[in-house]
XYZ file of C-alpha atoms in Angstrom:
120
model
C 90.496 127.246 115.829
C 88.362 124.678 118.224
C 86.984 125.558 121.492
C 87.058 122.639 124.448
C 86.216 122.963 128.105
C 88.584 122.583 130.887
C 87.219 120.530 133.825
C 86.592 124.014 135.503
C 84.393 124.840 133.010
C 86.398 127.706 131.294
C 86.833 127.475 127.656
C 90.399 127.051 126.146
C 91.039 127.477 122.510
C 93.538 125.429 120.416
C 94.682 126.227 117.145
C 93.997 123.707 114.504
C 96.800 122.248 112.416
C 97.345 124.271 109.268
C 98.575 122.893 106.013
C 101.757 123.701 104.416
C 100.062 126.701 102.678
C 99.141 128.039 105.685
C 95.269 127.353 105.224
C 92.952 125.307 107.369
C 91.534 122.262 105.520
C 88.088 123.569 105.393
C 89.475 126.859 103.611
C 90.927 124.510 101.061
C 87.870 122.624 100.670
C 85.752 125.317 99.773
C 88.221 126.351 96.872
C 87.696 122.907 95.430
C 85.716 122.125 92.022
C 83.737 119.313 94.023
C 82.763 121.525 96.779
C 81.370 124.562 94.469
C 79.606 121.816 92.407
C 78.011 120.822 95.479
C 76.884 124.229 96.421
C 75.630 124.966 92.927
C 73.803 121.428 93.095
C 72.160 122.564 96.503
C 71.092 126.033 95.344
C 69.552 124.611 92.122
C 67.358 121.908 94.497
C 66.527 124.450 97.030
C 65.818 127.629 94.920
C 62.707 126.566 93.386
C 61.031 125.104 96.863
C 61.621 128.388 98.271
C 60.067 130.379 95.703
C 57.239 127.953 95.694
C 57.199 128.243 99.574
C 56.558 131.892 99.621
C 54.394 132.422 96.445
C 52.196 129.931 98.202
C 52.381 131.285 101.617
C 52.092 134.783 100.729
C 48.954 134.216 98.450
C 46.944 133.621 101.637
C 46.896 136.964 102.623
C 46.618 138.510 99.395
C 43.623 136.268 98.518
C 42.007 137.050 101.766
C 42.440 140.763 101.920
C 41.908 141.776 98.162
C 39.373 139.070 96.923
C 36.474 137.067 98.184
C 37.593 133.775 96.280
C 38.313 131.843 99.623
C 35.300 133.116 101.547
C 32.844 130.591 100.286
C 32.124 127.537 102.122
C 34.040 124.106 101.364
C 32.609 121.868 103.832
C 30.144 122.649 106.436
C 31.037 125.882 108.069
C 34.703 125.666 107.085
C 35.463 128.419 104.208
C 38.130 127.854 101.680
C 40.431 130.118 103.691
C 40.731 127.365 106.606
C 41.266 124.671 103.787
C 44.156 126.689 102.468
C 45.713 127.484 105.680
C 45.642 123.966 107.010
C 47.112 123.127 103.285
C 50.042 125.366 104.208
C 51.046 123.335 107.078
C 50.612 120.066 104.786
C 52.992 121.816 102.266
C 55.431 122.459 104.742
C 55.654 119.058 106.056
C 56.047 117.617 102.486
C 58.719 119.908 101.407
C 60.609 119.010 105.009
C 60.319 115.337 103.994
C 61.636 116.129 100.395
C 64.372 117.849 101.693
C 65.439 115.170 104.248
C 65.483 112.431 101.834
C 67.710 114.609 99.430
C 69.948 115.909 102.345
C 71.126 112.312 102.637
C 72.558 112.467 98.940
C 74.185 115.821 99.843
C 75.520 113.977 102.944
C 76.983 111.174 100.902
C 78.593 114.085 98.839
C 80.239 116.076 101.546
C 81.636 112.824 102.871
C 83.209 112.049 99.842
C 84.870 115.639 99.545
C 86.045 115.449 103.147
C 87.484 111.810 102.447
C 89.639 113.271 99.363
C 90.600 116.521 100.748
C 91.091 116.572 104.245
C 94.482 115.392 105.368
C 94.844 114.150 108.874
């Protein structure tokens, strides 16, 4: 179902054209082997980064609460706690850049799936 706006600003819903089996095109796409393969590929890519993020992120409060490891001075007045915390920002930036580059490949795969399965 698509949603459009009339000139008056009132939302109007229009029914999308359905295929002969009564399903919307996207409902058919999610059942295709190509789409399922893409989902598995994305999950295999994302899962290690997500796990690494949470482990590294949660180590800061654990290390500062239960150990003295990060309390020693790294540079001048700055302790390793600060270095670790700033490193978290760098980690997020690096992970984001990696994902953005990989997402371009995923977008190409999506375009191929849509081109193959969506009927005009």
